mmCIF file of C-alpha atoms in Angstrom:
data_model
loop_
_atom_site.group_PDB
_atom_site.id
_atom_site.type_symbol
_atom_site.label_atom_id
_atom_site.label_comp_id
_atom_site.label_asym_id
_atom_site.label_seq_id
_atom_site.Cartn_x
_atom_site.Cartn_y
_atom_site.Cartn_z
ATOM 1 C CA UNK A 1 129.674 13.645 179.643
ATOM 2 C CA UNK A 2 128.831 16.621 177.426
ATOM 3 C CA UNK A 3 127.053 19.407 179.129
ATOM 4 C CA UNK A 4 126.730 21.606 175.726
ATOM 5 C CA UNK A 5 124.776 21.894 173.221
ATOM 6 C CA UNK A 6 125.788 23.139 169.916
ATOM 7 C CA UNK A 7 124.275 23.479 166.662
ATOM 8 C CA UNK A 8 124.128 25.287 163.481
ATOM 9 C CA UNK A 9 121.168 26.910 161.728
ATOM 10 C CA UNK A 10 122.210 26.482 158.103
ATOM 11 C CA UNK A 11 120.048 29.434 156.928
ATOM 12 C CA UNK A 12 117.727 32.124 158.081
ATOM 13 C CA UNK A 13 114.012 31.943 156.214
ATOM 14 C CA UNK A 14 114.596 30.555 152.714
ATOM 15 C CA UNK A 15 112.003 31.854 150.493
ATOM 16 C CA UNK A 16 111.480 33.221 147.218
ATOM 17 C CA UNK A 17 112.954 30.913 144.648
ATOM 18 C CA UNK A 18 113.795 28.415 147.378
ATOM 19 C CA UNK A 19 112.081 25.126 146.767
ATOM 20 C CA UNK A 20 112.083 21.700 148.401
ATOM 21 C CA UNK A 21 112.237 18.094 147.082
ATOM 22 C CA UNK A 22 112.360 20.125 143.469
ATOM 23 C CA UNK A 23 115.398 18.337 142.539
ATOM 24 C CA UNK A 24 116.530 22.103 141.405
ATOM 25 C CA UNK A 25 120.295 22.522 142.571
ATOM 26 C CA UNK A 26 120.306 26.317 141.657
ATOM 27 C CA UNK A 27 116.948 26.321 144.355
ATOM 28 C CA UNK A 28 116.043 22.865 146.483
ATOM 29 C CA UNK A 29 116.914 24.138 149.595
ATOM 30 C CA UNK A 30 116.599 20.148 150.752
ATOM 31 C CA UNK A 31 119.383 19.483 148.470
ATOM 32 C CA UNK A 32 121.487 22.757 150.469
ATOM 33 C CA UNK A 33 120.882 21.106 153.347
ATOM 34 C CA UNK A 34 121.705 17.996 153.028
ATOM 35 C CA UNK A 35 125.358 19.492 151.318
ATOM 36 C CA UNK A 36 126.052 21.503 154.261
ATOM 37 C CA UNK A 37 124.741 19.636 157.137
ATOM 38 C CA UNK A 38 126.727 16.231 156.297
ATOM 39 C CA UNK A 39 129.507 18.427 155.552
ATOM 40 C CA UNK A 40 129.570 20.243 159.275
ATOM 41 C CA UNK A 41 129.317 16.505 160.275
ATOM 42 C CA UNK A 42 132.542 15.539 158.395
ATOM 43 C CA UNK A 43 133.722 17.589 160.612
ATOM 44 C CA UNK A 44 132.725 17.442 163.901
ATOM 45 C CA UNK A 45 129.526 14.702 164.575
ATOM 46 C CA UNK A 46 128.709 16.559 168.202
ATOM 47 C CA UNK A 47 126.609 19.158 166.178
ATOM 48 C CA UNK A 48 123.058 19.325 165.904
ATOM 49 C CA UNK A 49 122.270 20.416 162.502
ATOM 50 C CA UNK A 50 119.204 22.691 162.473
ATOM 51 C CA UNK A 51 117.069 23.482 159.197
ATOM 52 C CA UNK A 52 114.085 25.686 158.955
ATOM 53 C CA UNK A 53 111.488 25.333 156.239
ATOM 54 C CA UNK A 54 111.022 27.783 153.015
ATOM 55 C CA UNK A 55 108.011 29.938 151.997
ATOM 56 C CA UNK A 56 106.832 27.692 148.930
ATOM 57 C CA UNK A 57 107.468 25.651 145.943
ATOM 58 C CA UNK A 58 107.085 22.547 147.191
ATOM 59 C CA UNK A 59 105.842 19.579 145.151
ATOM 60 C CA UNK A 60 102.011 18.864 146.219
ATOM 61 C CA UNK A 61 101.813 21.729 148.922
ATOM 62 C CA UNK A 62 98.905 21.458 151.118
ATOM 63 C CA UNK A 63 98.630 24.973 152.016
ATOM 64 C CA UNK A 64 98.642 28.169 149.994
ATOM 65 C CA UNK A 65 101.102 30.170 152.160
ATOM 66 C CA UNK A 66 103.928 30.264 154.838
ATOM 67 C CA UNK A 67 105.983 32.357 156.644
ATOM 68 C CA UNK A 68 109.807 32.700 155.449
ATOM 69 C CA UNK A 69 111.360 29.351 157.033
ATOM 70 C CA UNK A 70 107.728 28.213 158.319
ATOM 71 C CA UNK A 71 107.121 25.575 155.312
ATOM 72 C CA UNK A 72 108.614 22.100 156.132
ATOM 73 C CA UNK A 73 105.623 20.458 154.410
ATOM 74 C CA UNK A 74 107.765 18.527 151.830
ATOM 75 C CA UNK A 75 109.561 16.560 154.970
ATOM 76 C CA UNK A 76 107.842 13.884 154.723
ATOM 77 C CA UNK A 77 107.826 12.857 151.090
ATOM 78 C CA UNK A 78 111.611 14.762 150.828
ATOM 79 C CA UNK A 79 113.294 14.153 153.909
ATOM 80 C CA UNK A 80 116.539 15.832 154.349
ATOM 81 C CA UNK A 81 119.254 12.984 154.613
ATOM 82 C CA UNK A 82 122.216 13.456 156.700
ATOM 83 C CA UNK A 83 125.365 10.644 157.691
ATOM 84 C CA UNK A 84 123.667 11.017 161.060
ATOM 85 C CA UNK A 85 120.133 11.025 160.973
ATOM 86 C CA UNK A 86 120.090 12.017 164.953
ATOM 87 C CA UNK A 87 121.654 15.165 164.514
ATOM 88 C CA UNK A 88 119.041 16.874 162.281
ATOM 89 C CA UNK A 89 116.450 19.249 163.774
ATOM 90 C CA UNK A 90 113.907 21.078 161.473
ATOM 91 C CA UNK A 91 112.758 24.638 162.840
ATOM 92 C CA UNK A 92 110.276 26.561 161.123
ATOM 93 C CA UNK A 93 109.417 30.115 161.890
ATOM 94 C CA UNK A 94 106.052 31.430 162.690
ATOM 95 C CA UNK A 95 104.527 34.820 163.291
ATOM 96 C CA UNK A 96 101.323 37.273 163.797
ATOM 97 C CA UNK A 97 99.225 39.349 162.080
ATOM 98 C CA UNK A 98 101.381 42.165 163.471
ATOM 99 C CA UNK A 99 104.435 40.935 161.088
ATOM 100 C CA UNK A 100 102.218 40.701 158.303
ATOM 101 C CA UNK A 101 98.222 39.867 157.665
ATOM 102 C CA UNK A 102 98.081 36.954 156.064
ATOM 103 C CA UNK A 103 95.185 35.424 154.804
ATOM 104 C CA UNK A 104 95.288 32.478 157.372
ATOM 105 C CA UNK A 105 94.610 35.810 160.060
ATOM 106 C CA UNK A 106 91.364 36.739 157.808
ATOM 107 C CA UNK A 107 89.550 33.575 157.280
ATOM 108 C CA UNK A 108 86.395 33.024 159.178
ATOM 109 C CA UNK A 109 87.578 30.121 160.909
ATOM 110 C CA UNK A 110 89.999 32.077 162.403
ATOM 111 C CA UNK A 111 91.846 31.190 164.880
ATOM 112 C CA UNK A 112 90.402 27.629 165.357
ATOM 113 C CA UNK A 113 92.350 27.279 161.134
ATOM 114 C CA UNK A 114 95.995 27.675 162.771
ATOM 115 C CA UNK A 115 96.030 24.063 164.772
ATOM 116 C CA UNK A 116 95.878 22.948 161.268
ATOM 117 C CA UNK A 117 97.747 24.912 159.727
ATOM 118 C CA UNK A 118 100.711 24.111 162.312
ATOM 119 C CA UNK A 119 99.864 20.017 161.507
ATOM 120 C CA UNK A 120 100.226 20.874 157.753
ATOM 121 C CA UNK A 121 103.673 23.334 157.922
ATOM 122 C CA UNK A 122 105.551 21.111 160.525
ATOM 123 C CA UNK A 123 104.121 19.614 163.508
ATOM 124 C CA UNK A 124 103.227 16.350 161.520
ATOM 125 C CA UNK A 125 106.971 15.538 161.495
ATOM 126 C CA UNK A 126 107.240 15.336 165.753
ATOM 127 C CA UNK A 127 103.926 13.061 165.397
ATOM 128 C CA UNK A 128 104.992 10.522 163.134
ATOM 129 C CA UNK A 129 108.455 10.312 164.731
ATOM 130 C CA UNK A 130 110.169 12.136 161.551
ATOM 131 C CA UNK A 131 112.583 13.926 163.543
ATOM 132 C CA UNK A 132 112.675 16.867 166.296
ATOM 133 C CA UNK A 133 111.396 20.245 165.727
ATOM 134 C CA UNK A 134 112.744 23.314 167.273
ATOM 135 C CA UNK A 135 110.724 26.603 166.846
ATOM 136 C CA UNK A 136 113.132 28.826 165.615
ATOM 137 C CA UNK A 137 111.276 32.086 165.887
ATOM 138 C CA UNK A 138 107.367 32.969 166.721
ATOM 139 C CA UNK A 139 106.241 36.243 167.977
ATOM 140 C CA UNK A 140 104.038 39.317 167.767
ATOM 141 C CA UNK A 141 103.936 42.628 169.634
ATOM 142 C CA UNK A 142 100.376 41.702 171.285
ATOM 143 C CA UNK A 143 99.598 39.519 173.900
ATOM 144 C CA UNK A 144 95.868 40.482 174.958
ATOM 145 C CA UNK A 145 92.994 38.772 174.754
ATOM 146 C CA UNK A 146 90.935 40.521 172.202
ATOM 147 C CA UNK A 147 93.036 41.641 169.077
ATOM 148 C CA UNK A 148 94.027 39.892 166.592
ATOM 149 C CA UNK A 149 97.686 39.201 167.151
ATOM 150 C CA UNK A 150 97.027 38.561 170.985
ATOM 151 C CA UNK A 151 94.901 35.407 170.181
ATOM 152 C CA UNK A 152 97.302 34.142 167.865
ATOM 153 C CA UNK A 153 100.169 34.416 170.218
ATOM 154 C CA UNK A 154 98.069 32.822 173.115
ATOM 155 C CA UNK A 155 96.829 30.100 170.271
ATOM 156 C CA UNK A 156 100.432 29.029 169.366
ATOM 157 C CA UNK A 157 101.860 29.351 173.099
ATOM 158 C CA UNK A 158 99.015 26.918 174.226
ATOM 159 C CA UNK A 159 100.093 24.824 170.921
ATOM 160 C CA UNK A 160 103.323 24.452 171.867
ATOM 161 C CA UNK A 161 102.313 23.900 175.314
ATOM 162 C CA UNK A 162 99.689 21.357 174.579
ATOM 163 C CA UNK A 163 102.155 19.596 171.798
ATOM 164 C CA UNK A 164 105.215 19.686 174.381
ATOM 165 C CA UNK A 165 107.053 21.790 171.581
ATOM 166 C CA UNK A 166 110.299 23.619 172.365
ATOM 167 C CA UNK A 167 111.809 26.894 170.835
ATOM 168 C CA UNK A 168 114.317 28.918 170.759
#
């Protein structure tokens, strides 16, 4: 019995040109995926074969914005397809207002907008049985209570906490 765990994050935060479910091979990062995972698994089928999300250009996107890596909102209508479905984990990225302020941080809604915003960008794919997520990366340099950045941080924590989310 294997005691390891190995996998391979194809690529760090696709974004700019990168699109999914496009069809585009100079830009569906989908597509990418799909080449390189099932060709790691030609090779070796122990691996897990981890993709993170882009930053846009998805058919019918829900939301105006993502993080690099943070948008896996075409999943569901553009699944990525490997030889073994089991072995594909999707792991988007998410960060603070510290990283950047983006306008999800200014909206007056804020932070009760983020649980949605997390249901839109990825979490929907653990709920209807898709396939696992992985956070790949979330963080911030506050943790308080009262600015900006802390209350995110606590928000997604108590997310994944709530959600029974893992990360890296």
């Amino acid at each position: 019995r294997r005691k390891n765990v190995v996998g391979a994050d194809l690529k760090n935060e696709p974004h700019g040109r990168a699109s999914w479910g496009t069809g585009n091979l100079k830009t569906d990062w989908r597509l990418a995926a799909e080449r390189c995972g099932n060709a790691i698994l030609s090779v070796t089928r122990d691996w897990l074969i981890v993709v993170e999300g882009i930053e846009k250009n998805v058919p019918g996107q829900k939301l105006p914005g993502h993080w690099w890596g943070g948008n896996l909102e075409g999943v569901r209508r553009f699944p990525v397809r490997l030889s073994a479905k089991n072995k594909l984990v999707y792991s988007p990225h998410e960060y603070g207002p510290g990283v950047h302020d983006a306008a999800w941080f200014k909206e007056k809604t804020f932070p009760k907008n983020l649980d949605r915003r997390w249901e839109v960008g990825f979490f929907y794919i653990v709920r209807e049985g898709i396939a696992p997520v992985l956070v790949g990366e979330f963080g911030g340099r506050k943790v308080d209570a009262k600015s900006k950045e802390g209350i995110w941080q606590r928000h997604f924590a108590a997310y994944l906490e709530k959600n029974d989310l893992n990360f890296v």
